Coordinates of C-alpha atoms in Angstrom, one line a residue:
M174 CA -15.1 -9.8 -24.0
Q175 CA -15.0 -11.8 -20.8
L176 CA -12.4 -10.9 -18.3
L177 CA -11.5 -12.8 -15.1
C178 CA -9.4 -11.0 -12.5
I179 CA -7.2 -13.1 -10.2
S180 CA -5.7 -11.4 -7.1
N181 CA -4.1 -12.5 -3.9
G182 CA -4.6 -10.2 -1.0
H183 CA -6.7 -7.4 0.3
G184 CA -4.5 -4.6 -1.1
E185 CA -4.4 -6.4 -4.5
D186 CA -8.2 -6.7 -4.4
V187 CA -8.5 -2.9 -4.0
I188 CA -6.1 -2.2 -6.9
A189 CA -8.0 -4.7 -9.1
I190 CA -11.3 -3.1 -8.3
R191 CA -10.1 0.2 -9.4
I192 CA -9.1 -1.2 -12.8
L193 CA -12.4 -3.2 -13.1
Q194 CA -14.4 -0.1 -12.4
E195 CA -12.7 1.7 -15.3
L196 CA -13.3 -1.3 -17.6
N197 CA -16.9 -1.4 -16.5
A198 CA -17.3 2.3 -17.5
S199 CA -16.5 1.6 -21.1
P200 CA -19.3 1.4 -23.7
D201 CA -17.8 -1.9 -24.7
A202 CA -17.5 -3.1 -21.1
P203 CA -16.4 -6.7 -20.8
E204 CA -18.2 -9.3 -18.7
L205 CA -16.3 -9.3 -15.4
A206 CA -15.6 -12.0 -12.9
A207 CA -13.1 -12.4 -10.1
L208 CA -11.2 -15.0 -8.1
P209 CA -9.6 -13.7 -4.9
L210 CA -6.9 -16.3 -3.9
V211 CA -6.7 -14.8 -0.4
G212 CA -9.7 -14.0 1.7
E213 CA -13.3 -14.1 0.6
G214 CA -13.4 -11.2 -1.9
A215 CA -15.5 -8.6 0.0
A216 CA -14.3 -5.8 -2.3
Y217 CA -15.6 -7.7 -5.3
R218 CA -18.9 -8.6 -3.7
Q219 CA -19.6 -5.0 -2.8
L220 CA -19.5 -4.2 -6.5
D221 CA -21.6 -7.2 -7.5
I222 CA -18.7 -8.8 -9.4
P223 CA -19.3 -12.5 -9.5
I224 CA -16.7 -14.7 -7.9
V225 CA -15.6 -17.8 -9.7
G226 CA -14.5 -20.8 -7.6
L227 CA -14.0 -21.5 -4.0
V228 CA -12.8 -18.8 -1.6
Q229 CA -11.7 -19.1 2.1
T230 CA -9.9 -17.0 4.7
M231 CA -6.7 -18.6 5.9
P232 CA -5.1 -18.1 9.4
S233 CA -2.1 -16.2 7.9
G234 CA -4.3 -13.7 6.1
G235 CA -2.1 -14.2 3.1
F236 CA 1.2 -13.7 4.8
I237 CA 2.5 -17.2 4.6
Y238 CA 5.9 -16.0 3.4
M239 CA 6.6 -14.2 6.7
E240 CA 7.2 -17.2 8.8
G241 CA 7.1 -21.0 8.4
R242 CA 4.5 -21.4 11.1
H243 CA 2.0 -19.4 9.1
L244 CA 2.4 -21.7 6.1
L245 CA 2.0 -24.7 8.4
R246 CA -1.3 -23.3 9.9
D247 CA -2.6 -22.6 6.4
L248 CA -1.7 -26.1 5.2
Q249 CA -3.6 -27.5 8.2
S250 CA -6.6 -25.4 7.3
G251 CA -6.7 -26.9 3.7
L252 CA -4.5 -24.6 1.7
L253 CA -3.6 -27.3 -0.9
K254 CA -7.2 -28.4 -1.4
L255 CA -8.3 -24.7 -1.8
T256 CA -5.5 -24.0 -4.3
W257 CA -6.3 -27.0 -6.4
A258 CA -10.0 -26.1 -6.4
Q259 CA -9.2 -22.6 -7.5
L260 CA -6.9 -23.7 -10.3
K261 CA -9.6 -26.0 -11.7
A262 CA -12.1 -23.1 -11.6
V263 CA -9.7 -20.9 -13.5
R264 CA -9.1 -23.6 -16.2
R265 CA -12.9 -24.2 -16.5
W266 CA -13.4 -20.4 -16.9
A267 CA -10.7 -20.1 -19.5
K268 CA -12.4 -22.6 -21.7
R269 CA -15.1 -20.1 -22.2
G270 CA -12.7 -18.1 -24.4
G271 CA -12.1 -15.1 -22.1
V272 CA -9.0 -13.3 -20.9
I273 CA -7.3 -13.0 -17.5
L274 CA -6.0 -10.1 -15.5
A275 CA -3.6 -11.2 -12.8
V276 CA -2.9 -8.7 -9.9
G277 CA -0.3 -9.3 -7.3
D278 CA 2.7 -11.6 -7.4
I279 CA 3.8 -14.8 -9.0
V280 CA 0.9 -16.8 -7.7
P281 CA -1.9 -15.1 -9.8
L282 CA 0.6 -14.8 -12.6
L283 CA 1.2 -18.6 -12.6
F284 CA -2.6 -19.2 -12.4
A285 CA -3.0 -17.0 -15.5
W286 CA -0.4 -18.9 -17.4
L287 CA -1.7 -22.3 -16.4
S288 CA -5.2 -21.3 -17.5
G289 CA -4.2 -21.4 -21.2
A290 CA -5.9 -18.0 -21.8
P291 CA -4.4 -14.7 -22.9
Y292 CA -3.4 -12.7 -19.8
A293 CA -2.0 -9.4 -18.5
F294 CA -0.2 -8.8 -15.2
V295 CA -0.3 -6.0 -12.7
G296 CA 2.8 -6.5 -10.5
T297 CA 2.1 -5.0 -7.1
A298 CA 4.5 -6.9 -4.9
K299 CA 7.9 -6.3 -6.4
S300 CA 9.9 -3.2 -7.4
E301 CA 13.5 -2.7 -8.4
Y302 CA 13.7 -0.1 -5.6
Y303 CA 14.0 -3.0 -3.2
L304 CA 17.5 -3.7 -4.8
R305 CA 18.6 -0.5 -6.4
D306 CA 17.7 3.1 -7.2
E307 CA 18.5 5.4 -10.1
A308 CA 22.1 5.7 -9.0
G309 CA 22.7 1.9 -8.9
W310 CA 22.6 -1.1 -6.7
L311 CA 22.0 -0.7 -3.0
P312 CA 24.7 -2.1 -0.6
N313 CA 24.9 -5.9 -0.6
R314 CA 21.8 -6.4 -2.8
Q315 CA 23.2 -7.3 -6.2
R316 CA 24.9 -10.5 -5.0
R317 CA 22.1 -11.6 -2.6
E318 CA 18.8 -10.8 -4.3
G319 CA 19.9 -9.2 -7.6
W320 CA 21.9 -12.2 -8.8
S321 CA 19.6 -12.6 -11.9
G322 CA 19.8 -8.9 -12.8
S323 CA 16.3 -8.0 -11.5
V324 CA 14.1 -8.2 -8.5
Y325 CA 11.9 -10.4 -10.7
L326 CA 13.4 -13.9 -10.8
P327 CA 14.0 -15.7 -14.1
W328 CA 10.9 -17.9 -13.8
E329 CA 8.8 -14.8 -13.2
R330 CA 10.2 -13.1 -16.2
W331 CA 9.6 -16.2 -18.2
L332 CA 5.9 -16.1 -17.3
M333 CA 5.8 -12.4 -18.3
S334 CA 7.5 -13.0 -21.6
R335 CA 5.2 -15.6 -23.0
K336 CA 3.2 -14.9 -26.2
R337 CA -0.1 -15.1 -24.3
C338 CA 1.1 -12.4 -21.9
K339 CA -0.2 -9.3 -23.7
A340 CA 0.9 -6.6 -21.1
V341 CA 2.8 -6.2 -17.8
F342 CA 2.1 -3.2 -15.6
P343 CA 4.9 -2.8 -13.0
R344 CA 4.5 -0.4 -10.1
D345 CA 7.1 2.2 -11.1
K346 CA 9.2 3.5 -14.0
L347 CA 12.5 2.0 -12.8
T348 CA 11.0 -1.6 -12.7
T349 CA 9.5 -1.1 -16.1
E350 CA 12.8 -0.1 -17.7
I351 CA 14.6 -3.2 -16.2
L352 CA 11.9 -5.6 -17.4
Q353 CA 11.9 -4.2 -20.9
K354 CA 15.5 -5.5 -21.3
W355 CA 14.1 -9.0 -21.5
S356 CA 11.6 -8.2 -24.2
I357 CA 8.7 -8.2 -21.7
P358 CA 5.7 -6.1 -22.8
A359 CA 6.1 -3.9 -19.7
L360 CA 4.5 -0.4 -19.7
D361 CA 4.9 2.4 -17.3
L362 CA 1.3 3.6 -16.7
G363 CA 1.6 4.4 -13.0
N364 CA 0.5 2.8 -9.8
P365 CA -3.2 2.3 -9.2
M366 CA -2.5 2.6 -5.5
M367 CA -2.4 6.4 -5.9
D368 CA -5.8 6.7 -7.6
G369 CA -8.4 8.7 -5.8
I370 CA -5.9 10.4 -3.6
E371 CA -5.5 13.9 -5.1
P372 CA -3.9 16.7 -3.1
E373 CA -6.2 19.7 -2.7
Q374 CA -3.4 22.3 -2.7
P375 CA 0.0 22.7 -4.4
E376 CA 3.0 21.3 -2.7
P377 CA 4.3 23.5 0.2
I378 CA 7.2 25.9 -0.7
F379 CA 10.1 24.9 1.6
Y380 CA 12.3 27.9 0.8
E381 CA 10.1 30.9 1.9
P382 CA 12.1 33.1 4.2
D383 CA 9.5 33.0 6.9
A384 CA 8.3 29.4 6.3
E385 CA 9.3 28.1 9.7
Q386 CA 7.5 31.0 11.5
K387 CA 4.4 30.4 9.5
E388 CA 4.5 26.7 10.2
M389 CA 4.7 27.2 14.0
Q390 CA 1.5 29.3 13.8
R391 CA -0.6 26.4 12.8
P392 CA -1.1 22.9 14.3
L393 CA 1.2 20.1 13.4
V394 CA -1.0 17.4 11.8
V395 CA 0.2 13.8 12.1
A396 CA -1.5 10.7 10.6
L397 CA -1.5 7.5 12.6
L398 CA -1.5 4.3 10.5
P399 CA -1.6 1.1 12.7
G400 CA -2.4 -1.3 9.9
S401 CA -5.7 -3.2 9.3
R402 CA -5.2 -6.7 10.6
M403 CA -6.4 -8.0 14.0
P404 CA -4.9 -8.4 16.5
E405 CA -1.7 -6.9 15.1
A406 CA -3.1 -3.4 14.6
Y407 CA -4.0 -3.2 18.3
Q408 CA -0.4 -4.2 19.2
N409 CA 0.9 -1.6 16.8
W410 CA -1.3 1.0 18.3
Q411 CA 0.4 0.6 21.7
K412 CA 3.6 1.8 20.2
I413 CA 2.0 4.5 18.1
A414 CA 0.2 5.9 21.1
L415 CA 3.5 6.1 23.0
A416 CA 5.1 7.9 20.1
A417 CA 2.2 10.4 19.9
N418 CA 2.6 11.3 23.6
G419 CA 6.3 11.8 23.0
L420 CA 5.4 14.4 20.3
L421 CA 3.2 16.3 22.7
D422 CA 6.2 16.6 25.1
A423 CA 8.4 17.7 22.2
Y424 CA 5.9 20.3 20.9
K425 CA 4.6 21.9 24.1
Q426 CA 4.4 25.3 22.5
R427 CA 2.4 24.1 19.4
S428 CA -0.9 22.4 18.9
V429 CA -0.7 18.9 17.6
V430 CA -3.5 17.1 15.8
F431 CA -3.4 13.4 15.4
L432 CA -5.6 11.7 12.7
G433 CA -6.0 8.0 13.4
A434 CA -7.0 6.3 10.1
I435 CA -8.5 3.1 11.4
A436 CA -9.7 0.2 9.2
P437 CA -13.4 -0.4 9.3
A438 CA -12.8 -4.0 10.4
L439 CA -11.2 -2.9 13.6
S440 CA -13.0 -2.0 16.9
L441 CA -12.3 1.4 18.3
D442 CA -12.7 0.3 21.9
P443 CA -9.2 -1.2 22.4
L444 CA -7.7 1.9 20.8
Q445 CA -9.6 4.2 23.1
E446 CA -8.6 2.1 26.1
T447 CA -4.9 2.4 25.2
L448 CA -5.2 6.2 24.7
I449 CA -7.0 6.7 28.0
G450 CA -4.2 4.8 29.7
Y451 CA -1.8 7.4 28.3
G452 CA -3.8 10.3 29.7
W453 CA -6.2 11.1 26.8
R454 CA -9.8 12.0 27.5
Q455 CA -12.8 11.7 25.2
Q456 CA -14.5 14.9 24.1
P457 CA -17.7 15.6 22.1
L458 CA -16.7 15.7 18.5
E459 CA -18.7 19.0 17.9
A460 CA -16.6 20.7 20.7
I461 CA -13.3 20.0 18.8
D462 CA -11.9 22.8 16.7
V463 CA -9.3 21.4 14.4
N464 CA -10.3 23.1 11.1
L465 CA -11.1 19.9 9.4
T466 CA -14.3 18.9 7.5
L467 CA -14.9 15.4 8.7
N468 CA -17.4 13.2 6.8
D469 CA -17.5 10.6 9.6
P470 CA -20.2 11.4 12.2
S471 CA -19.1 8.4 14.3
A472 CA -15.5 9.7 14.6
I473 CA -14.2 9.8 18.2
A474 CA -12.3 12.8 19.5
L475 CA -9.9 12.9 22.5
T476 CA -7.7 15.5 24.0
N477 CA -4.5 15.5 26.0
Q478 CA -2.4 18.6 26.9
N479 CA -1.8 20.5 23.7
G480 CA -3.0 17.6 21.5
T481 CA -6.2 16.5 19.8
L482 CA -6.6 13.0 18.5
I483 CA -9.4 11.9 16.1
L484 CA -10.2 8.2 15.4
T485 CA -12.0 7.8 12.1
Q486 CA -13.0 4.8 10.1
D487 CA -14.6 6.7 7.2
D488 CA -12.2 9.6 6.5
Y489 CA -9.1 7.6 5.4
T490 CA -8.2 9.8 2.4
L491 CA -8.7 13.0 4.4
C492 CA -6.2 11.8 7.0
L493 CA -3.6 11.2 4.3
L494 CA -4.2 14.6 2.6
K495 CA -4.3 16.8 5.7
A496 CA -1.3 15.3 7.6
D497 CA 2.2 16.8 7.5
C498 CA 3.8 13.5 8.3
C499 CA 2.7 10.1 9.6
I500 CA 3.6 7.5 12.2
A501 CA 3.2 4.3 10.3
M502 CA 3.1 0.5 10.9
A503 CA 1.2 -0.4 7.8
G504 CA 1.9 -1.5 4.2
T505 CA -0.3 0.1 1.6
A506 CA -1.3 3.1 3.7
T507 CA 2.4 4.0 4.3
E508 CA 3.1 3.8 0.6
Q509 CA 0.2 6.0 -0.4
F510 CA 1.2 8.6 2.2
V511 CA 4.7 8.7 0.8
G512 CA 3.3 9.0 -2.7
L513 CA 1.8 12.3 -1.7
G514 CA 5.3 13.6 -1.2
K515 CA 5.3 13.5 2.6
P516 CA 7.6 11.9 5.2
A517 CA 6.7 8.8 7.1
I518 CA 8.3 7.5 10.3
A519 CA 8.0 3.7 10.9
I520 CA 8.3 1.6 14.0
P521 CA 8.9 -2.1 13.6
G522 CA 6.3 -4.4 15.1
T523 CA 5.9 -8.1 16.0
G524 CA 3.9 -9.1 12.9
P525 CA 2.7 -11.1 11.2
Q526 CA 2.9 -8.3 8.6
Y527 CA 4.8 -5.3 10.0
T528 CA 7.9 -7.1 11.3
P529 CA 11.4 -5.7 11.5
A530 CA 12.2 -7.4 8.2
F531 CA 9.1 -6.0 6.5
A532 CA 9.9 -2.5 7.8
E533 CA 13.5 -2.7 6.6
A534 CA 12.3 -3.8 3.1
Q535 CA 9.8 -1.0 3.0
T536 CA 12.6 1.5 3.7
R537 CA 14.4 0.3 0.6
L538 CA 11.2 0.5 -1.4
L539 CA 10.4 4.0 -0.4
G540 CA 13.9 5.3 0.1
P541 CA 14.4 8.6 2.0
S542 CA 10.7 9.2 2.4
L543 CA 10.4 6.5 5.1
I544 CA 12.5 6.8 8.3
L545 CA 12.8 3.7 10.4
V546 CA 13.2 4.1 14.2
E547 CA 13.7 1.2 16.6
Q548 CA 11.6 2.6 19.5
P549 CA 8.6 4.9 19.8
D550 CA 10.4 7.4 22.0
R551 CA 12.7 8.2 19.1
V552 CA 9.9 9.5 16.8
A553 CA 9.8 13.0 18.3
Q554 CA 13.5 13.7 18.0
V555 CA 13.6 12.4 14.4
L556 CA 10.6 14.5 13.4
Q557 CA 11.9 17.7 15.0
K558 CA 15.2 17.3 13.1
L559 CA 13.4 16.6 9.8
L560 CA 11.0 19.6 10.0
R561 CA 14.0 21.9 10.4
D562 CA 15.6 20.6 7.2
P563 CA 13.9 22.1 4.1
D564 CA 16.3 20.5 1.7
R565 CA 15.5 17.1 3.0
L566 CA 11.8 17.8 2.9
Q567 CA 12.1 18.8 -0.8
L568 CA 14.0 15.6 -1.5
I569 CA 11.3 13.5 0.2
A570 CA 8.6 15.2 -1.8
E571 CA 10.3 14.6 -5.1
N572 CA 11.2 11.0 -4.1
G573 CA 7.7 10.1 -3.1
H574 CA 6.2 11.3 -6.4
R575 CA 8.8 9.5 -8.4
R576 CA 8.5 6.1 -6.6
M577 CA 4.7 6.0 -6.4
G578 CA 3.7 7.8 -9.6
Q579 CA 0.7 10.0 -10.4
S580 CA -3.0 9.2 -10.0
G581 CA -5.1 8.0 -12.9
S582 CA -3.3 4.8 -13.5
A583 CA -6.3 2.5 -13.3
R584 CA -7.9 4.3 -16.3
R585 CA -4.7 4.1 -18.3
I586 CA -4.3 0.4 -17.6
A587 CA -8.0 -0.2 -18.5
D588 CA -7.6 1.5 -21.8
C589 CA -4.5 -0.5 -22.5
L590 CA -6.2 -3.8 -21.6
M591 CA -9.1 -3.0 -24.0
E592 CA -6.5 -2.3 -26.8
R593 CA -4.2 -5.3 -26.1
F594 CA -7.1 -7.7 -25.8
G595 CA -8.6 -6.5 -29.1
V596 CA -11.5 -4.5 -27.8
F597 CA -11.3 -0.7 -28.2
R598 CA -13.0 2.0 -26.3
T599 CA -15.3 4.4 -28.3

């Protein structure tokens, strides 16, 4: 079997890679190829998966839907020519008799349908949680965005209900159940976004009589998630650093450890400069005692009052697993953190990704697990109130697991693809 994976964004590439790795582990592994519609497909190249067709990084970074000016800049940079060349490449590839896995939104799904080949779809961009939860429609959403009965519009559902569409993998159970009403081959196999992020310990017990006293005897650990795109992440960091200093003032009697999960593409220099401006001072990493096993020898440690802050570009998963909560201005990273059953506090930025509109939509997607504050100086007050409410923490834990699902989804999707496309694992 020959399988072409079409994806449209960095996060989508990562999800696709997880599924392709599972496919590649099969004794009957298909011949794999990829076409990233956004960016140049670095994730695929790292695994030596051949790229079919033309690729190019556009000014918007794939966020053309945020503002009209981003679309205009992409058009000026040759978006239409690129799209046409990519579509022709997909159709040429389909003539070889293979199958297609589309990962993302309607764009790769449309490419898959236009190819003429059998296809499957991993829907990463949409969830019914944007419009409703298990109790029903969210305020003002049914008439505005839910007029067709689903977050997926009629033409998207039409593409998913074609005979050549062998399987659809929505991101959560609620979305799966809604799509099944239109005879779409939707399956609830989990969200690959959570693969590889396994908690090392059981969930904390929020109802122990001395739980609060025990908590105060250890450091409060806070993950800092500024996003991955330049220069937006540096602008986000300004707000995150201000919020971090507010937490130091609020928790003067308790140690606070901040874990900055920084994307490898970013430079640490601007982040350090911002922190130094807020009173932080760099310290030798070996002199820092934070009871963490770091795998990143190039991590940078800083201290300020009762706080320790570590900037790492190679311990992303550790940051998510060890933190009690996070200050977030990111997309995928925020969702993964919430999926671990933990609370996230978000501050709207200026974009192009983490705008007020994006942040508001993300609060609908993640429900009570994501708390949106307008200004950085509100973070400390919100967190203090939250950590004194065990009932709310329990609700957040259950909500995060329900909305983001359990790990192991990529393997389950890969198995299903092998079955639906007529090739079985042995």
